[in-house]
PDB file of C-alpha atoms in Angstrom:
ATOM      1  CA  MET B 768      -2.439 220.767-123.196  1.00 49.00           C
ATOM      2  CA  GLY B 769      -0.037 220.600-126.054  1.00 49.00           C
ATOM      3  CA  PRO B 770       0.260 217.753-128.414  1.00 50.00           C
ATOM      4  CA  THR B 771       2.168 214.664-127.140  1.00 53.00           C
ATOM      5  CA  PRO B 772       5.855 214.523-128.329  1.00 49.00           C
ATOM      6  CA  THR B 773       6.809 211.938-130.974  1.00 52.00           C
ATOM      7  CA  PRO B 774       9.964 209.791-130.311  1.00 51.00           C
ATOM      8  CA  SER B 775      11.817 211.854-132.704  1.00 50.00           C
ATOM      9  CA  SER B 776      10.547 215.105-131.699  1.00 50.00           C
ATOM     10  CA  PRO B 777      13.087 217.739-130.018  1.00 48.00           C
ATOM     11  CA  THR B 778      11.271 217.568-126.930  1.00 58.00           C
ATOM     12  CA  SER B 779      11.409 213.811-126.712  1.00 86.00           C
ATOM     13  CA  LYS B 780      15.039 213.470-127.627  1.00 87.00           C
ATOM     14  CA  ALA B 781      16.018 216.484-125.073  1.00 90.00           C
ATOM     15  CA  ARG B 782      14.056 214.558-122.321  1.00 91.00           C
ATOM     16  CA  ARG B 783      15.722 211.188-123.250  1.00 92.00           C
ATOM     17  CA  SER B 784      19.156 212.908-123.003  1.00 94.00           C
ATOM     18  CA  ALA B 785      18.182 214.387-119.609  1.00 95.00           C
ATOM     19  CA  LEU B 786      17.005 211.099-118.417  1.00 95.00           C
ATOM     20  CA  ALA B 787      20.087 209.405-119.705  1.00 95.00           C
ATOM     21  CA  ASP B 788      22.464 212.017-118.093  1.00 96.00           C
ATOM     22  CA  PHE B 789      20.422 211.520-114.818  1.00 97.00           C
ATOM     23  CA  LEU B 790      20.497 208.029-114.694  1.00 96.00           C
ATOM     24  CA  ARG B 791      24.521 207.993-115.360  1.00 95.00           C
ATOM     25  CA  THR B 792      25.373 210.625-112.708  1.00 96.00           C
ATOM     26  CA  ARG B 793      23.438 208.715-110.083  1.00 95.00           C
ATOM     27  CA  ARG B 794      25.202 205.607-111.231  1.00 94.00           C
ATOM     28  CA  ALA B 795      28.567 206.987-110.930  1.00 94.00           C
ATOM     29  CA  ALA B 796      27.654 208.662-107.511  1.00 94.00           C
ATOM     30  CA  LEU B 797      27.303 205.118-105.851  1.00 91.00           C
ATOM     31  CA  ARG B 798      29.957 202.672-104.992  1.00 88.00           C
ATOM     32  CA  PRO B 799      29.247 198.813-104.733  1.00 86.00           C
ATOM     33  CA  VAL B 800      29.472 198.767-101.105  1.00 82.00           C
ATOM     34  CA  ASP B 801      26.902 201.545-100.812  1.00 86.00           C
ATOM     35  CA  VAL B 802      24.301 198.958-102.240  1.00 85.00           C
ATOM     36  CA  GLY B 803      25.815 195.906-100.729  1.00 83.00           C
ATOM     37  CA  LEU B 804      27.929 194.650-103.595  1.00 82.00           C
ATOM     38  CA  ASP B 805      31.637 193.562-103.186  1.00 76.00           C
ATOM     39  CA  PRO B 806      33.679 195.805-105.365  1.00 75.00           C
ATOM     40  CA  GLY B 807      36.205 193.031-105.940  1.00 76.00           C
ATOM     41  CA  PRO B 808      39.872 193.169-106.042  1.00 74.00           C
ATOM     42  CA  GLY B 809      41.975 195.870-107.376  1.00 73.00           C
ATOM     43  CA  ARG B 810      40.893 199.325-109.126  1.00 76.00           C
ATOM     44  CA  ARG B 811      37.890 199.836-110.907  1.00 76.00           C
ATOM     45  CA  ARG B 812      37.778 201.432-114.381  1.00 79.00           C
ATOM     46  CA  THR B 813      34.262 202.585-113.950  1.00 76.00           C
ATOM     47  CA  PRO B 814      33.385 205.424-111.352  1.00 79.00           C
ATOM     48  CA  GLY B 815      30.499 204.266-109.077  1.00 90.00           C
ATOM     49  CA  LEU B 816      28.347 201.147-110.037  1.00 91.00           C
ATOM     50  CA  ARG B 817      28.639 199.543-113.500  1.00 91.00           C
ATOM     51  CA  ARG B 818      25.428 199.295-115.671  1.00 93.00           C
ATOM     52  CA  GLU B 819      25.664 195.472-114.970  1.00 92.00           C
ATOM     53  CA  GLU B 820      25.094 196.007-111.415  1.00 92.00           C
ATOM     54  CA  VAL B 821      22.462 198.784-111.650  1.00 95.00           C
ATOM     55  CA  ALA B 822      20.593 196.248-113.979  1.00 95.00           C
ATOM     56  CA  GLN B 823      21.044 193.276-111.600  1.00 93.00           C
ATOM     57  CA  LEU B 824      19.945 195.284-108.513  1.00 93.00           C
ATOM     58  CA  SER B 825      16.941 196.607-110.481  1.00 94.00           C
ATOM     59  CA  GLY B 826      15.764 193.282-112.048  1.00 95.00           C
ATOM     60  CA  VAL B 827      16.132 195.337-115.489  1.00 94.00           C
ATOM     61  CA  GLY B 828      17.723 193.540-118.537  1.00 94.00           C
ATOM     62  CA  LEU B 829      21.223 194.832-119.250  1.00 96.00           C
ATOM     63  CA  SER B 830      20.602 195.835-122.729  1.00 94.00           C
ATOM     64  CA  TRP B 831      17.394 197.645-121.884  1.00 91.00           C
ATOM     65  CA  TYR B 832      19.179 199.599-119.050  1.00 94.00           C
ATOM     66  CA  THR B 833      21.993 200.207-121.488  1.00 95.00           C
ATOM     67  CA  TRP B 834      19.663 201.749-124.052  1.00 94.00           C
ATOM     68  CA  LEU B 835      17.917 204.080-121.280  1.00 94.00           C
ATOM     69  CA  GLU B 836      21.454 205.464-120.625  1.00 93.00           C
ATOM     70  CA  GLN B 837      22.202 205.984-124.042  1.00 93.00           C
ATOM     71  CA  GLY B 838      18.925 207.884-124.769  1.00 91.00           C
ATOM     72  CA  ARG B 839      17.619 205.633-127.161  1.00 91.00           C
ATOM     73  CA  VAL B 840      13.828 205.292-127.804  1.00 89.00           C
ATOM     74  CA  VAL B 841      12.526 203.147-124.942  1.00 87.00           C
ATOM     75  CA  THR B 842       9.587 203.657-122.665  1.00 87.00           C
ATOM     76  CA  PRO B 843      10.059 202.711-119.027  1.00 91.00           C
ATOM     77  CA  SER B 844       7.124 201.867-116.994  1.00 91.00           C
ATOM     78  CA  GLY B 845       6.474 203.182-113.540  1.00 92.00           C
ATOM     79  CA  GLN B 846       7.483 199.848-112.156  1.00 93.00           C
ATOM     80  CA  VAL B 847      10.888 199.946-113.801  1.00 94.00           C
ATOM     81  CA  LEU B 848      11.473 203.393-112.751  1.00 95.00           C
ATOM     82  CA  LEU B 849      10.735 202.503-108.988  1.00 95.00           C
ATOM     83  CA  ALA B 850      12.877 199.647-109.386  1.00 95.00           C
ATOM     84  CA  LEU B 851      15.611 201.795-110.727  1.00 96.00           C
ATOM     85  CA  SER B 852      15.042 204.533-108.012  1.00 95.00           C
ATOM     86  CA  ARG B 853      15.494 201.893-105.421  1.00 93.00           C
ATOM     87  CA  ALA B 854      18.654 200.438-107.033  1.00 94.00           C
ATOM     88  CA  LEU B 855      20.378 203.668-107.490  1.00 95.00           C
ATOM     89  CA  ALA B 856      19.067 204.806-103.652  1.00 93.00           C
ATOM     90  CA  LEU B 857      17.253 207.820-104.908  1.00 94.00           C
ATOM     91  CA  THR B 858      15.563 210.248-102.480  1.00 93.00           C
ATOM     92  CA  ALA B 859      11.976 210.727-102.989  1.00 92.00           C
ATOM     93  CA  ALA B 860      13.018 214.193-104.587  1.00 93.00           C
ATOM     94  CA  GLU B 861      15.110 212.252-106.891  1.00 95.00           C
ATOM     95  CA  ARG B 862      12.698 209.554-107.640  1.00 95.00           C
ATOM     96  CA  ASP B 863      10.135 212.162-108.659  1.00 94.00           C
ATOM     97  CA  HIS B 864      12.494 213.807-110.850  1.00 95.00           C
ATOM     98  CA  LEU B 865      13.256 210.693-112.616  1.00 95.00           C
ATOM     99  CA  PHE B 866       9.492 209.991-112.997  1.00 94.00           C
ATOM    100  CA  HIS B 867       9.200 213.628-114.424  1.00 93.00           C
ATOM    101  CA  LEU B 868      12.075 213.034-117.065  1.00 94.00           C
ATOM    102  CA  ALA B 869      10.476 209.799-118.266  1.00 92.00           C
ATOM    103  CA  ALA B 870       7.081 211.732-118.690  1.00 91.00           C
ATOM    104  CA  LEU B 871       5.108 209.720-116.158  1.00 92.00           C
ATOM    105  CA  PRO B 872       3.381 210.887-113.026  1.00 91.00           C
ATOM    106  CA  PRO B 873       5.243 210.244-109.996  1.00 90.00           C
ATOM    107  CA  PRO B 874       3.973 207.475-107.298  1.00 87.00           C
ATOM    108  CA  PRO B 875       1.917 208.657-104.341  1.00 83.00           C
ATOM    109  CA  PRO B 876       3.831 210.642-101.549  1.00 74.00           C
ATOM    110  CA  GLY B 877       3.406 207.566 -99.365  1.00 64.00           C
ATOM    111  CA  GLU B 878       5.367 205.066-101.599  1.00 57.00           C
ATOM    112  CA  PRO B 879       7.784 203.225 -99.740  1.00 53.00           C
ATOM    113  CA  ARG B 880      11.229 203.856-100.554  1.00 50.00           C
ATOM    114  CA  SER B 881      13.450 200.600 -99.391  1.00 46.00           C
ATOM    115  CA  THR B 882      16.921 200.329 -99.826  1.00 44.00           C
ATOM    116  CA  PRO B 883      18.087 197.832-102.780  1.00 44.00           C
ATOM    117  CA  THR B 884      18.584 194.398-101.832  1.00 45.00           C
ATOM    118  CA  PRO B 885      21.702 192.772-102.255  1.00 46.00           C
ATOM    119  CA  PRO B 886      22.025 190.001-105.006  1.00 47.00           C
ATOM    120  CA  ARG B 887      22.074 186.447-103.684  1.00 43.00           C
TER     121      ARG B 887
END
Protein backbone atom coordinates (compact mmCIF):
# COMPACT_ATOMS: atom_id res chain seq x y z
CA MET A 1 0.00 0.00 0.00
CA GLY A 2 1.36 3.44 -0.92
CA PRO A 3 1.67 6.57 1.16
CA THR A 4 -1.45 8.33 2.36
CA PRO A 5 -2.21 11.38 0.21
CA THR A 6 -1.86 14.72 1.97
CA PRO A 7 -4.65 17.31 1.61
CA SER A 8 -2.60 19.17 -1.02
CA SER A 9 -1.43 16.13 -3.01
CA PRO A 10 -2.61 15.78 -6.63
CA THR A 11 -4.42 12.54 -5.76
CA SER A 12 -6.27 14.20 -2.92
CA LYS A 13 -7.15 17.24 -5.07
CA ALA A 14 -8.48 15.00 -7.83
CA ARG A 15 -10.50 12.99 -5.30
CA ARG A 16 -12.00 16.13 -3.74
CA SER A 17 -12.84 17.46 -7.20
CA ALA A 18 -14.53 14.19 -8.16
CA LEU A 19 -16.47 14.14 -4.87
CA ALA A 20 -17.59 17.74 -5.42
CA ASP A 21 -18.72 16.98 -8.98
CA PHE A 22 -20.57 13.85 -7.85
CA LEU A 23 -22.47 15.76 -5.14
CA ARG A 24 -23.37 18.60 -7.53
CA THR A 25 -24.67 16.30 -10.25
CA ARG A 26 -26.76 14.25 -7.83
CA ARG A 27 -28.20 17.40 -6.24
CA ALA A 28 -29.08 18.80 -9.68
CA ALA A 29 -30.84 15.55 -10.64
CA LEU A 30 -33.38 15.79 -7.80
CA ARG A 31 -36.44 18.00 -7.68
CA PRO A 32 -37.82 19.26 -4.35
CA VAL A 33 -40.97 17.17 -4.79
CA ASP A 34 -38.77 14.06 -5.15
CA VAL A 35 -37.73 14.44 -1.51
CA GLY A 36 -40.98 15.79 -0.08
CA LEU A 37 -40.20 19.52 -0.25
CA ASP A 38 -42.47 22.24 -1.57
CA PRO A 39 -40.83 23.79 -4.66
CA GLY A 40 -42.43 27.15 -3.89
CA PRO A 41 -44.00 29.53 -6.36
CA GLY A 42 -42.51 30.39 -9.71
CA ARG A 43 -39.46 29.16 -11.50
CA ARG A 44 -36.33 28.11 -9.63
CA ARG A 45 -32.96 29.45 -10.79
CA THR A 46 -31.17 26.33 -9.57
CA PRO A 47 -31.71 23.02 -11.36
CA GLY A 48 -32.66 20.39 -8.82
CA LEU A 49 -32.25 20.91 -5.11
CA ARG A 50 -30.55 23.91 -3.58
CA ARG A 51 -27.52 23.42 -1.36
CA GLU A 52 -29.58 24.67 1.57
CA GLU A 53 -32.14 21.93 0.96
CA VAL A 54 -29.52 19.16 0.87
CA ALA A 55 -27.93 20.52 4.05
CA GLN A 56 -31.33 20.65 5.76
CA LEU A 57 -32.35 17.15 4.65
CA SER A 58 -29.04 15.63 5.72
CA GLY A 59 -28.57 17.57 8.95
CA VAL A 60 -25.21 18.90 7.74
CA GLY A 61 -24.27 22.56 8.11
CA LEU A 62 -24.74 24.64 4.97
CA SER A 63 -21.20 26.03 5.00
CA TRP A 64 -19.73 22.59 5.48
CA TYR A 65 -21.80 21.09 2.65
CA THR A 66 -20.86 24.03 0.42
CA TRP A 67 -17.19 23.38 1.15
CA LEU A 68 -17.64 19.73 0.11
CA GLU A 69 -19.19 20.85 -3.19
CA GLN A 70 -16.39 23.35 -3.70
CA GLY A 71 -13.76 20.65 -3.24
CA ARG A 72 -12.25 22.27 -0.16
CA VAL A 73 -10.14 20.32 2.30
CA VAL A 74 -12.79 18.88 4.62
CA THR A 75 -13.04 15.29 5.77
CA PRO A 76 -16.59 13.90 5.93
CA SER A 77 -17.29 11.08 8.34
CA GLY A 78 -19.12 7.90 7.37
CA GLN A 79 -22.15 9.17 9.28
CA VAL A 80 -22.20 12.38 7.23
CA LEU A 81 -21.84 10.43 3.99
CA LEU A 82 -24.76 8.18 4.95
CA ALA A 83 -26.88 11.25 5.73
CA LEU A 84 -25.96 12.79 2.38
CA SER A 85 -26.68 9.55 0.55
CA ARG A 86 -30.16 9.45 2.11
CA ALA A 87 -30.81 13.15 1.39
CA LEU A 88 -29.74 12.69 -2.24
CA ALA A 89 -31.70 9.41 -2.55
CA LEU A 90 -28.61 7.56 -3.79
CA THR A 91 -28.75 3.94 -4.84
CA ALA A 92 -26.52 1.45 -3.00
CA ALA A 93 -24.00 1.61 -5.84
CA GLU A 94 -24.00 5.43 -5.80
CA ARG A 95 -23.63 5.42 -2.02
CA ASP A 96 -20.63 3.08 -2.26
CA HIS A 97 -19.14 5.34 -4.93
CA LEU A 98 -19.61 8.35 -2.64
CA PHE A 99 -17.69 6.53 0.10
CA HIS A 100 -14.98 5.58 -2.39
CA LEU A 101 -14.59 9.21 -3.47
CA ALA A 102 -14.26 10.23 0.18
CA ALA A 103 -11.62 7.49 0.69
CA LEU A 104 -13.73 5.70 3.30
CA PRO A 105 -14.81 2.06 3.35
CA PRO A 106 -18.44 1.69 2.30
CA PRO A 107 -20.99 0.62 4.90
CA PRO A 108 -21.90 -3.07 5.13
CA PRO A 109 -24.14 -4.33 2.30
CA GLY A 110 -27.09 -4.78 4.67
CA GLU A 111 -27.03 -1.12 5.74
CA PRO A 112 -30.59 0.15 5.36
CA ARG A 113 -31.11 2.82 2.76
CA SER A 114 -34.08 4.88 3.79
CA THR A 115 -35.64 7.73 1.93
CA PRO A 116 -35.07 11.25 3.26
CA THR A 117 -37.50 12.51 5.83
CA PRO A 118 -39.25 15.73 4.83
CA PRO A 119 -38.43 18.69 7.11
CA ARG A 120 -40.88 19.53 9.84
